[in-house]
Tab-separated table of C-alpha atoms in Angstrom:
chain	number	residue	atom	x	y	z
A	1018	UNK	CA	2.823	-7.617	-7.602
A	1019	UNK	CA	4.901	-9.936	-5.400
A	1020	UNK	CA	7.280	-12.173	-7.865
A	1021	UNK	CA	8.515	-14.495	-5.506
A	1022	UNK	CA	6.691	-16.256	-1.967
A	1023	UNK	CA	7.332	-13.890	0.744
A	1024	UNK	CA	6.070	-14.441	4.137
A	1025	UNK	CA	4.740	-12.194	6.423
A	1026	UNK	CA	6.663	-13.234	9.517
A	1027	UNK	CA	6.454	-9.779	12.021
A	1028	UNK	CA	10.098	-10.262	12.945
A	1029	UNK	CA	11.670	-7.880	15.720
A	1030	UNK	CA	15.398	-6.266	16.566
A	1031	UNK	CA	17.940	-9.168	16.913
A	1032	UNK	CA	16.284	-11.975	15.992
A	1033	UNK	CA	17.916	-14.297	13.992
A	1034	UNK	CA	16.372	-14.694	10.480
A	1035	UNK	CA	18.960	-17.540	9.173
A	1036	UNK	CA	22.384	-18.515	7.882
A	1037	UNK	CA	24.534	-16.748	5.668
A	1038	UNK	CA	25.348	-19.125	3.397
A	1039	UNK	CA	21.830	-20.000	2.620
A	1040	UNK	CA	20.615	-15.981	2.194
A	1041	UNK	CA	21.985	-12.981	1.182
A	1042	UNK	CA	21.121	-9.633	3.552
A	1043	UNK	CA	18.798	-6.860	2.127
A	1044	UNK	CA	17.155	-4.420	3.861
A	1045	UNK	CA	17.260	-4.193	7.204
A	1046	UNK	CA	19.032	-7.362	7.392
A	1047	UNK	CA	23.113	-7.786	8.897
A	1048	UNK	CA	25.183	-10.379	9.329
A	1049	UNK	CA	27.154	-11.644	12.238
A	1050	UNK	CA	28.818	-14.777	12.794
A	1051	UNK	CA	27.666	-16.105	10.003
A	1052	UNK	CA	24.067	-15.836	10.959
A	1053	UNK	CA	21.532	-12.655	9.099
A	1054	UNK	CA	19.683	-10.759	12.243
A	1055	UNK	CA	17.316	-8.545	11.788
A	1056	UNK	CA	18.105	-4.368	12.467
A	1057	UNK	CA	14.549	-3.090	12.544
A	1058	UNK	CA	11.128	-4.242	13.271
A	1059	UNK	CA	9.094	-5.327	10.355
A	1060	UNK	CA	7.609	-8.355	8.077
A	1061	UNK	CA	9.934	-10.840	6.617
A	1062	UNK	CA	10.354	-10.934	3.296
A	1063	UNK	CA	12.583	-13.085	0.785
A	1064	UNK	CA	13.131	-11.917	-2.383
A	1065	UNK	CA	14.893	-14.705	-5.145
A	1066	UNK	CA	18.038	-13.821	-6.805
A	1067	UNK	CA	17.961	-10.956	-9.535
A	1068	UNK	CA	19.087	-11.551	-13.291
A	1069	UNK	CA	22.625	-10.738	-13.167
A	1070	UNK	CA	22.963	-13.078	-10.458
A	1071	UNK	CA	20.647	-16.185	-11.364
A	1072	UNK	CA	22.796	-18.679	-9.291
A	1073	UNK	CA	22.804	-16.638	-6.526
A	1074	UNK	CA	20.991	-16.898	-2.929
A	1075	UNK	CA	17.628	-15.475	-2.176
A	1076	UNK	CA	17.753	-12.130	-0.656
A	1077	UNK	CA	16.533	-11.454	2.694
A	1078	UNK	CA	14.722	-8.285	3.635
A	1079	UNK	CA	13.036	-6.655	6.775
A	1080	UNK	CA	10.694	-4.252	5.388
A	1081	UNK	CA	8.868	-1.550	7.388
A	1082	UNK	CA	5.847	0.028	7.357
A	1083	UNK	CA	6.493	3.375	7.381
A	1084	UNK	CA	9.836	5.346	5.897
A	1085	UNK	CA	12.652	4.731	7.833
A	1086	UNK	CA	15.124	7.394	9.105
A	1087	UNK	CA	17.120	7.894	5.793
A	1088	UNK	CA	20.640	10.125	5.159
A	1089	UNK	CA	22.096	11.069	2.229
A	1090	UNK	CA	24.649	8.792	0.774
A	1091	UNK	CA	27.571	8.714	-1.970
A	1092	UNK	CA	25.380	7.995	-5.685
A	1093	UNK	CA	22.135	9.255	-4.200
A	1094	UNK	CA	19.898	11.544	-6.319
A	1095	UNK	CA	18.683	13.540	-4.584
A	1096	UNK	CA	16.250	16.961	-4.913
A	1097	UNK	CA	17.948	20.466	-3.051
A	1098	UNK	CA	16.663	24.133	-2.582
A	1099	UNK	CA	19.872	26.855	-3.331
A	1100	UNK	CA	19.748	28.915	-0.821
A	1101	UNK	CA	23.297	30.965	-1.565
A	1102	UNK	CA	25.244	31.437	-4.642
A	1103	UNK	CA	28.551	32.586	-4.542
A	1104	UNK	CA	31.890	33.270	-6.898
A	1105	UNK	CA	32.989	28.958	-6.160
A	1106	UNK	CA	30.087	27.407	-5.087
A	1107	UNK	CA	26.664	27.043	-5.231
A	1108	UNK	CA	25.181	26.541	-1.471
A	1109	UNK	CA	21.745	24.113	-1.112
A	1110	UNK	CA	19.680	22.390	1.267
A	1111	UNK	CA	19.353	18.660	0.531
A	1112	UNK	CA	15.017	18.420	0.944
A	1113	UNK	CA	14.571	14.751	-0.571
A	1114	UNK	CA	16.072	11.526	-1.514
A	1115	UNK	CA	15.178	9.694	-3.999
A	1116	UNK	CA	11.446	9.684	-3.814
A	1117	UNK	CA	10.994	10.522	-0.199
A	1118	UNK	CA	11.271	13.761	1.682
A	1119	UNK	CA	13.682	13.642	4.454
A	1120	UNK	CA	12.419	15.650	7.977
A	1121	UNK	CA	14.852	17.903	8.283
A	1122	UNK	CA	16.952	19.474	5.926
A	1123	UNK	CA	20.800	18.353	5.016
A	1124	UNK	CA	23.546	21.133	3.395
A	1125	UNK	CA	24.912	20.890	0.313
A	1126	UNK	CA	27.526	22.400	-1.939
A	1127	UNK	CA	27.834	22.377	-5.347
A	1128	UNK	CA	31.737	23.021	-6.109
A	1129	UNK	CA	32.152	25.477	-9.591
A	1130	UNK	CA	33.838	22.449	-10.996
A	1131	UNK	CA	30.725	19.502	-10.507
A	1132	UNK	CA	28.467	21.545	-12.260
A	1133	UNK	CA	28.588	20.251	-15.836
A	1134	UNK	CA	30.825	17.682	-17.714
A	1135	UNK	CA	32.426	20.237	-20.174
A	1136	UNK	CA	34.759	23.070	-20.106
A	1137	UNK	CA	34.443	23.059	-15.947
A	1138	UNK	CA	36.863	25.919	-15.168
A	1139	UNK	CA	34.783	28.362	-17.165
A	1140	UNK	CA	31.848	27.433	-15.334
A	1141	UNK	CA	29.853	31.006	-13.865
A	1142	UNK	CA	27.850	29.587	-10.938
A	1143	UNK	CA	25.206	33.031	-11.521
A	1144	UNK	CA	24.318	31.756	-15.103
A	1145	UNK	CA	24.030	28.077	-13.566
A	1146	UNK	CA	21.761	28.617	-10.359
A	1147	UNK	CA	19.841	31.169	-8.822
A	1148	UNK	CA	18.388	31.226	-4.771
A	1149	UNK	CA	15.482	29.453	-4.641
A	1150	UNK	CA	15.486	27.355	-7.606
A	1151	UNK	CA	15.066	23.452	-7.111
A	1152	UNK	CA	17.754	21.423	-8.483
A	1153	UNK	CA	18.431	17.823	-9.343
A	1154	UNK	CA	21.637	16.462	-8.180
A	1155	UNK	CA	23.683	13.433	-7.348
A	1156	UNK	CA	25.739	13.354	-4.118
A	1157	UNK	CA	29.309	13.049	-4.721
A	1158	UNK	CA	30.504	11.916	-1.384
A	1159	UNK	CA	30.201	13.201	2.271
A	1160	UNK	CA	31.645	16.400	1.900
A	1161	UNK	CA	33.058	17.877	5.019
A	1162	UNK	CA	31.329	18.700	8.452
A	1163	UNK	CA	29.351	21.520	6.596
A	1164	UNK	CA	27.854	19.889	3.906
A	1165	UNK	CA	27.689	17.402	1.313
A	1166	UNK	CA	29.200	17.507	-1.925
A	1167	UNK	CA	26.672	17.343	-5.183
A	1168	UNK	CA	27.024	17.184	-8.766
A	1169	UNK	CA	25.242	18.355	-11.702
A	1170	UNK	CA	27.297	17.230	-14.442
A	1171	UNK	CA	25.265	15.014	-15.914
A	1172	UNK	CA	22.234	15.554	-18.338
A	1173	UNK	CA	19.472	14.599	-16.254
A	1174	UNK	CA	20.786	16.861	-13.257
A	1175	UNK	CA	20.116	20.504	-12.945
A	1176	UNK	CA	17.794	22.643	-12.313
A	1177	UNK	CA	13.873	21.495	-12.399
A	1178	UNK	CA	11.993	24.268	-11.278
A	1179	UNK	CA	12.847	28.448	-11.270
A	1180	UNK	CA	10.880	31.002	-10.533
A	1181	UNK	CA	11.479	34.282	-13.319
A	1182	UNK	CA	13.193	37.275	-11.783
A	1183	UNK	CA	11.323	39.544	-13.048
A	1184	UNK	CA	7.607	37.942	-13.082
A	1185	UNK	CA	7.434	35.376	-10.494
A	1186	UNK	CA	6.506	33.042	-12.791
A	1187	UNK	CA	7.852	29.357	-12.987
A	1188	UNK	CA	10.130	29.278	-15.626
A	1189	UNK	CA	10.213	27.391	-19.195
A	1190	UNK	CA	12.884	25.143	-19.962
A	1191	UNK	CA	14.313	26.864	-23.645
A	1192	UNK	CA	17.726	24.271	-23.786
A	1193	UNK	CA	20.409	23.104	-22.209
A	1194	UNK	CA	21.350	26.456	-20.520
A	1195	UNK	CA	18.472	28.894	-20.793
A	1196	UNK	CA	15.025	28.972	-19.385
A	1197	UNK	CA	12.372	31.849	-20.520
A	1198	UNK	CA	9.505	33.616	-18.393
A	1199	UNK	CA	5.969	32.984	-19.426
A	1200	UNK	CA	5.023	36.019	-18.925
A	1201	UNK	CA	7.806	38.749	-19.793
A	1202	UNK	CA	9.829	36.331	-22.325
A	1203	UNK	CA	12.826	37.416	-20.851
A	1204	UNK	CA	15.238	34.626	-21.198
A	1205	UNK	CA	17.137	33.446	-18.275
A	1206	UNK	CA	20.326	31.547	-18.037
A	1207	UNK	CA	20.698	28.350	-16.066
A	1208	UNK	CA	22.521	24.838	-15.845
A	1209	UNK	CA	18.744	22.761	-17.380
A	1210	UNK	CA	18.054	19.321	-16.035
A	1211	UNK	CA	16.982	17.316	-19.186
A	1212	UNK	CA	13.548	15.515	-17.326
A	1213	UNK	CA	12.357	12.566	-18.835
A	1214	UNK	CA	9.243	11.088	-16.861
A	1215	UNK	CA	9.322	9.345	-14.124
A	1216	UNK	CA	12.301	8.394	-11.646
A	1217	UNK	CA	12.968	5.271	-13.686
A	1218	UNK	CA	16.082	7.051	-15.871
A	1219	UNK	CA	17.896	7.999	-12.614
A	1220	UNK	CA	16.966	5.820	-10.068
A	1221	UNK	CA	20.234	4.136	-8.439
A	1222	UNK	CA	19.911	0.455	-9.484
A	1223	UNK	CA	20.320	-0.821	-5.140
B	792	UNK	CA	10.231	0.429	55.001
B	793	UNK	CA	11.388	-2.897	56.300
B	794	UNK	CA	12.617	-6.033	54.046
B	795	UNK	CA	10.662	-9.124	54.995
B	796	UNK	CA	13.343	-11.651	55.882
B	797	UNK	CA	11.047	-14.178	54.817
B	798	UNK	CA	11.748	-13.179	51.342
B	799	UNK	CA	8.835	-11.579	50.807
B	800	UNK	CA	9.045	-7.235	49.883
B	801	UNK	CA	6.897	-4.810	51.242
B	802	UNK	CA	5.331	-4.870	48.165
B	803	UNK	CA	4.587	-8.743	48.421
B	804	UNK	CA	6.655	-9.115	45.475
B	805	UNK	CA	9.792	-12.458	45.682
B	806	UNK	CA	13.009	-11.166	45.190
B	807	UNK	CA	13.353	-12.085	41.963
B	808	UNK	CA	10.380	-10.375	40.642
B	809	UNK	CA	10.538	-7.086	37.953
B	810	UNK	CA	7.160	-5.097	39.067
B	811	UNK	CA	4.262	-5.060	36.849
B	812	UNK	CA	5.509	-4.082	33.567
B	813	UNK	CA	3.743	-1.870	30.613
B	814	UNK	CA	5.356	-1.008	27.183
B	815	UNK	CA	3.302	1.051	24.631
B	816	UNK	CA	4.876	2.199	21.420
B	817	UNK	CA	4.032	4.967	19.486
B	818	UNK	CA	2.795	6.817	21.522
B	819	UNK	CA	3.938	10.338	20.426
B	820	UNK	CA	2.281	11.190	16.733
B	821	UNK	CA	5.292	13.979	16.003
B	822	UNK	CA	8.149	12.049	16.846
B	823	UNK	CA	9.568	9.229	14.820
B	824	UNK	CA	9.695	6.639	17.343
B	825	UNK	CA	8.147	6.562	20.906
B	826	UNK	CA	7.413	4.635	23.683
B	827	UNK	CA	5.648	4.672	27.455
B	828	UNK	CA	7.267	2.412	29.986
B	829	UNK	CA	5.956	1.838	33.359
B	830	UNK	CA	6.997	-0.454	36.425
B	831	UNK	CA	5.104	-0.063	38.993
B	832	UNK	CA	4.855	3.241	39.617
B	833	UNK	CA	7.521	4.331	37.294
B	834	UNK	CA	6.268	6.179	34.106
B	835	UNK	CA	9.136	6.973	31.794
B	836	UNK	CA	7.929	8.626	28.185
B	837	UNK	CA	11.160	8.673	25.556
B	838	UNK	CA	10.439	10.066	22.185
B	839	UNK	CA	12.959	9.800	19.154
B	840	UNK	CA	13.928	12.321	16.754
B	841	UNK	CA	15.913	12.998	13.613
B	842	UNK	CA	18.113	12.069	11.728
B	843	UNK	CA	19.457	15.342	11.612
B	844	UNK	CA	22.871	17.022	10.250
B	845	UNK	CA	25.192	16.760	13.796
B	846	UNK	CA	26.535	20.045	14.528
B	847	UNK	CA	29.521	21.685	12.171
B	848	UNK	CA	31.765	22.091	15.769
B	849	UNK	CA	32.107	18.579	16.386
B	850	UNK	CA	33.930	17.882	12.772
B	851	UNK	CA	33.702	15.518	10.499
B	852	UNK	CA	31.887	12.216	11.593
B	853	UNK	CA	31.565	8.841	9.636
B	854	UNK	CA	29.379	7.713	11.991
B	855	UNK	CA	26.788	9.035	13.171
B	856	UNK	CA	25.884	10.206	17.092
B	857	UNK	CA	22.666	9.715	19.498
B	858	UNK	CA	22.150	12.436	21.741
B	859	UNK	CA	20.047	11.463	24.713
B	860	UNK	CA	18.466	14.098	26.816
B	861	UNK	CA	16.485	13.712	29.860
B	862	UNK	CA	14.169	15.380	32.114
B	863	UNK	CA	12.679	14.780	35.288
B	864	UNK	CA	9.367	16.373	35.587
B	865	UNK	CA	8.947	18.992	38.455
B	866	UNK	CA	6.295	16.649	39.786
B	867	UNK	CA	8.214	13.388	39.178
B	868	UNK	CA	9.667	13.171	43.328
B	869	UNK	CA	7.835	13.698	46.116
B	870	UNK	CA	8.573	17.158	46.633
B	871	UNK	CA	7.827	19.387	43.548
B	872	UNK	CA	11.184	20.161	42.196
B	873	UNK	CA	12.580	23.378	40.444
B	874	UNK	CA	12.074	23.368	36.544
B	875	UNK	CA	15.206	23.556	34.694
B	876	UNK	CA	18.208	20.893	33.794
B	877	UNK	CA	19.743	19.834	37.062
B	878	UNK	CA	22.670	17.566	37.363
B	879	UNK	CA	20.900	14.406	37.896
B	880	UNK	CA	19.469	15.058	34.636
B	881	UNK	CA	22.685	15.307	32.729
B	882	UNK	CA	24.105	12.809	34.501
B	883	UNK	CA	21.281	10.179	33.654
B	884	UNK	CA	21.126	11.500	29.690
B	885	UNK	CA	24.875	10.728	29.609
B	886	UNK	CA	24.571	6.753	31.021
B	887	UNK	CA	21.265	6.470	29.061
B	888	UNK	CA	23.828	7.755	25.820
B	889	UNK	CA	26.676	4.998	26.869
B	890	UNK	CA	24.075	2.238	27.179
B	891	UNK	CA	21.940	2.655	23.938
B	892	UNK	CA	25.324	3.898	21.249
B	893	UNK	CA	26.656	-0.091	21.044
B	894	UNK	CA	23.281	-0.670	19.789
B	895	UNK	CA	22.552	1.403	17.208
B	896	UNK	CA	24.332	0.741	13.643
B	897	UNK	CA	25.788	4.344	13.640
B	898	UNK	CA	28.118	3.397	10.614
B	899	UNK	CA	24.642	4.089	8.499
B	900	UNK	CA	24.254	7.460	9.534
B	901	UNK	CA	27.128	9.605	9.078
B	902	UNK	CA	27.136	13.026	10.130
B	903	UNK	CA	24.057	12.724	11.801
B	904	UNK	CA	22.605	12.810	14.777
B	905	UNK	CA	19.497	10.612	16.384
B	906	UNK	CA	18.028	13.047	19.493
B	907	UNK	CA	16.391	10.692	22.294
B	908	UNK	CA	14.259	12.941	24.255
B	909	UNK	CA	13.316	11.150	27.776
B	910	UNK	CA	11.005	12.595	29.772
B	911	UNK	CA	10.191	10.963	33.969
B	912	UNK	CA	6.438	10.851	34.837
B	913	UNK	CA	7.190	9.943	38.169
B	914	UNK	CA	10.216	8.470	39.261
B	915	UNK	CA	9.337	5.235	41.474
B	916	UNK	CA	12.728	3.455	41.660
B	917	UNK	CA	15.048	1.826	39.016
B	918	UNK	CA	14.319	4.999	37.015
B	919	UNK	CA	18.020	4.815	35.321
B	920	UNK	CA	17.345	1.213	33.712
B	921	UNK	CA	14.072	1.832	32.862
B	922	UNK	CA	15.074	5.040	31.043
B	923	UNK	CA	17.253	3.266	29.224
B	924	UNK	CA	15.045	0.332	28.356
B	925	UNK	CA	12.504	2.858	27.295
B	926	UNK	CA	14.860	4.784	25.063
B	927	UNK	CA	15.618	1.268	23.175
B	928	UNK	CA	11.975	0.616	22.411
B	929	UNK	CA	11.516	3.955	20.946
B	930	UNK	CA	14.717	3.599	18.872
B	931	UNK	CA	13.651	0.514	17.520
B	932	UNK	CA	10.398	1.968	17.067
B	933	UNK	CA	11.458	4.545	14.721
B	934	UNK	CA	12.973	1.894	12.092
B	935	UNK	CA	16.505	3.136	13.538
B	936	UNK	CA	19.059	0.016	12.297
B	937	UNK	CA	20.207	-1.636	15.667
B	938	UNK	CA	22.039	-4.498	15.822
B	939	UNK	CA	19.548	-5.456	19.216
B	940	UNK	CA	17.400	-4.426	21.678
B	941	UNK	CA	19.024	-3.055	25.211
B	942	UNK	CA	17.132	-4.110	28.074
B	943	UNK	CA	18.516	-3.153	31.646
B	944	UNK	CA	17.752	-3.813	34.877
B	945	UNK	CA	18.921	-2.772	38.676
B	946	UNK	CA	19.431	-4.684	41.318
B	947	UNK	CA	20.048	-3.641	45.209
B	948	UNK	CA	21.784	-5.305	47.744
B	949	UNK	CA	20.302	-5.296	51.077
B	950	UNK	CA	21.197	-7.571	54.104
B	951	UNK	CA	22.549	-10.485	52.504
B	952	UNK	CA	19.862	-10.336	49.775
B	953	UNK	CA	19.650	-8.961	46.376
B	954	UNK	CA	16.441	-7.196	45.020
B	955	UNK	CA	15.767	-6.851	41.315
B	956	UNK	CA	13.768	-4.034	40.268
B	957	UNK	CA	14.189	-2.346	43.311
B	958	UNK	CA	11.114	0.392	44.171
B	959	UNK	CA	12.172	4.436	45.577
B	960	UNK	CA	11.909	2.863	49.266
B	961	UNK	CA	14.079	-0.144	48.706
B	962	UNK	CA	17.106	1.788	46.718
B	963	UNK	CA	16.615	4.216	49.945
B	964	UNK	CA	17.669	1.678	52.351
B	965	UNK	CA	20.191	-0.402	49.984
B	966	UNK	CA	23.575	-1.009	50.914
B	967	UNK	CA	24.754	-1.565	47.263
B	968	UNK	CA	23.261	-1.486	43.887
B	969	UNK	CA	23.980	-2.908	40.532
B	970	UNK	CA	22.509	-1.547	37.632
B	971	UNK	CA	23.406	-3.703	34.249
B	972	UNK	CA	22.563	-2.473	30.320
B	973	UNK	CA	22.622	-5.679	28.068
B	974	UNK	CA	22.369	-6.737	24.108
B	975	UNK	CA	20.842	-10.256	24.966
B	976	UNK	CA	21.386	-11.494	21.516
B	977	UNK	CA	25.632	-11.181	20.990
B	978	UNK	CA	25.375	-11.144	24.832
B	979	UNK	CA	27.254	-7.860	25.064
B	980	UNK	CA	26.752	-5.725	28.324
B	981	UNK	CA	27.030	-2.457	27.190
B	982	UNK	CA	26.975	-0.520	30.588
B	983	UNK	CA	27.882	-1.472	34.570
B	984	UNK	CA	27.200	0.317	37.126
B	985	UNK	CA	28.476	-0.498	40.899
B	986	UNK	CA	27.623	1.276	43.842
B	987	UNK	CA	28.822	-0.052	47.616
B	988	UNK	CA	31.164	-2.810	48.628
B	989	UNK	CA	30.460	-6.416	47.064
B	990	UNK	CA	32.078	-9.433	47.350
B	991	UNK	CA	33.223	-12.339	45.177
B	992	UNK	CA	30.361	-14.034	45.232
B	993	UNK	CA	27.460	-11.769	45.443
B	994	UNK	CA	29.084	-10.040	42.375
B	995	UNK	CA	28.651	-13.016	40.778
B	996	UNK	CA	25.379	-14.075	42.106
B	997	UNK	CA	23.860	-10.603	41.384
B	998	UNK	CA	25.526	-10.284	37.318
B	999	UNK	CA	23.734	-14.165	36.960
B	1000	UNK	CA	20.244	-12.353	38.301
B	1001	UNK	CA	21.040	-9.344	36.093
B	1002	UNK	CA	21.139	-10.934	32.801
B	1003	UNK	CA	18.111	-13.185	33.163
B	1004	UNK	CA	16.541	-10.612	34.020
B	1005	UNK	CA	17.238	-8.401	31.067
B	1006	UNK	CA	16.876	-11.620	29.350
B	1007	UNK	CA	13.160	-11.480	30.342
B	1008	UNK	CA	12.820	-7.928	29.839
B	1009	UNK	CA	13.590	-8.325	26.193
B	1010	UNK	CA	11.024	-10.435	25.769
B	1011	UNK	CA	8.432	-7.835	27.215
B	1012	UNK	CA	10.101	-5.587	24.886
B	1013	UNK	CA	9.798	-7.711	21.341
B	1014	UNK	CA	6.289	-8.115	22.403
B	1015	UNK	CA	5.707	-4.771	22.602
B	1016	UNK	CA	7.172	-3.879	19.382
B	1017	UNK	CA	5.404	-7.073	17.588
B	1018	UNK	CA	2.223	-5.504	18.887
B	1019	UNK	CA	2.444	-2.746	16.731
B	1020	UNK	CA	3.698	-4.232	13.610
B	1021	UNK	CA	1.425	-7.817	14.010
B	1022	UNK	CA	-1.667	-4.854	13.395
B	1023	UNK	CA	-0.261	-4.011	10.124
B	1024	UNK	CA	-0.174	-5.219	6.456
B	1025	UNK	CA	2.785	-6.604	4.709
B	1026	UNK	CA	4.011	-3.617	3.239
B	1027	UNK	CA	5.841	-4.890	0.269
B	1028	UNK	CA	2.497	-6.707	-1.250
């Protein structure tokens, strides 16, 4: 439900949407010479200030229809696929951020020492991830031209979903760094995401 | 083909007059952005692609890269050509890539890569600006942050007189040609193309009938664009 008025103005690339000093740019929304232009083609929308800053101007948004090209950034959770595991680092293809699925895959590395918050030289990236599992993760920065960097070391990161090694079977969370098969009860070790419901514990407050 | 020297073209057209213009977006289901120019006789089809992770050779980027490609149909001339990249082809992709990158906000999109995919129907004349104006529809199309639309527009110079929009007939007996890339909004020409000898004057003559016309173009352009969102909901209600 829509807290504020918004208006439904279909705005279009480069128009001018007002001054700086009366708005503040959202989405979709720059600034130049003092003026807030619009960067993509959308509806208009004006948002009023958020708690933290009551005396503040009114945001001003372009919002889209559909999703709009998106990229990885610095503080973004974001869901990955390991696809390699070695001695150092765990390899991974970035498949979503946030709540939407981006169209083709990103690389990622997770370094031996942004696995978990504790004890980080000890770390053995086998008994953390296996190929194939999908992991929760938090991109640390851009990386270099190979891939970005990602962290697990928090309690909500980790792994989400494994398949057992020997059954096939998707995996049951047993702790903080074990996981057991359905099916066999073999017990498996990895680095356990701690899931709470929703998005609403992780998602990045924009 | 003979230029009335009553100011009239062949095609009955004044000077100063773009042929009959058509700009469809989304057009393409599979790409993210697309759009379907046409002047005249022109057809032009760009879609765009991506983001996607830009290749591990080229380094490090902050910023991220459009990559335009560009292909002229076998049956886009008169004679049916041989299939395959030629050199027009790379030549055009790399002017349609130094026209559209001061529009695009590549500072969002680090170490990836935006691939334009432009594809000539039938190449009537003016196919260069048109390319390029089709290619900033479809970016715009596919929610890619711009900072503004880049319209652009050719002009030929032919006894005394300068055409806009030339058609394949005119640019064959020009003595000159212009072609000019603008961002109508900060006013910024992003590319400038000068063929033959022109003086003073007529430079300045033909840049003033260059950016009105792109000025005009853009509108053609918004419209186009509107079109497709005016059909739409408010998304955030």
């Amino acid at each position: 439900m829509a807290v504020t008025a918004s208006t439904t103005t279909p705005v279009c690339v480069g128009d001018r949407l007002g001054a700086s000093d009366a708005y503040e740019a959202g989405e979709g929304v720059f600034i130049r010479d003092g003026f807030l232009f619009a960067g993509v083609v959308g509806h208009r929308r004006i948002e009023a200030p958020r708690p933290p800053l009551d005396g503040g101007k009114p945001v001003l948004h372009v919002t889209t229809r559909g999703t709009q090209p998106l990229v990885p950034k610095p503080g973004d959770i974001v869901t990955v696929k390991i696809s390699r595991v070695t001695q150092t680092t765990a390899l991974a293809l970035i498949v979503c951020v946030g709540r939407q699925a981006l169209t083709t895959e990103f690389k990622g590395a997770i370094r031996q020492q942004d696995v978990r918050a504790t004890e980080i030289d000890r770390v053995i990236l086998y008994d953390c991830f296996r190929p194939g599992d999908i992991v929760r993760a938090e991109v640390l920065s851009l990386g270099d031209a190979r891939s970005y960097y990602l962290s697990t070391a928090k309690n909500e990161l980790g792994v989400v979903y494994a398949r057992s090694a020997a059954a096939g079977a998707p995996l049951v969370p047993n702790g903080w760094v074990t996981m057991q098969c359905p099916e066999t009860q073999t017990v498996e070790k990895r680095k356990v995401a701690k899931v709470v419901s929703g998005w609403e514990d992780i998602t990045p407050g924009k | 083909m003979e230029t009335s020297t009553s100011g009239n073209r062949a095609d009955g057209r004044g000077l100063e007059e773009f042929r009959t213009v058509f700009i469809k977006t989304r057009v393409l289901s599979q790409a993210k952005g697309s759009a379907y120019v046409e002047f005249g006789t022109t057809k032009v089809m760009v879609g765009v692609f991506g983001p996607r992770q830009s290749e591990v050779k080229l380094g490090f980027t902050d910023r991220g890269r459009v990559n335009c490609e560009v292909r002229f149909t076998s049956f886009s001339a008169h004679k049916l050509a041989k299939s395959g990249q030629t050199q027009s082809d790379s030549s055009a992709a790399q002017a349609m890539q130094q026209a559209l990158e001061p529009s695009v906000q590549l500072e969002k999109f680090p170490k990836a890569v935006f691939d334009v995919s432009a594809m000539v129907l039938e190449a009537g004349g003016s196919d260069l600006p048109i390319l390029i104006t089709a290619a900033s529809v479809a970016l715009a199309d596919a929610g890619v942050e711009l900072y503004d639309l880049v319209p652009a527009v050719q002009l030929s110079k032919q006894a005394g007189q300068l055409l806009l929009d030339p058609s394949l007939e005119e640019s064959g007996a020009e003595e000159g040609s212009l072609l000019v890339s603008l961002m109508p909004e900060p006013n910024e020409v992003t590319s400038l193309t000068v063929r033959g000898l022109w003086a003073d004057s007529e430079m300045r003559d033909g840049l003033e009938l260059a950016l009105g016309a792109c000025g005009q173009l853009k509108a053609a352009m918004r419209e186009a664009l509107l079109a497709a969102v005016e059909g739409e909901e408010d998304p955030a209600k």
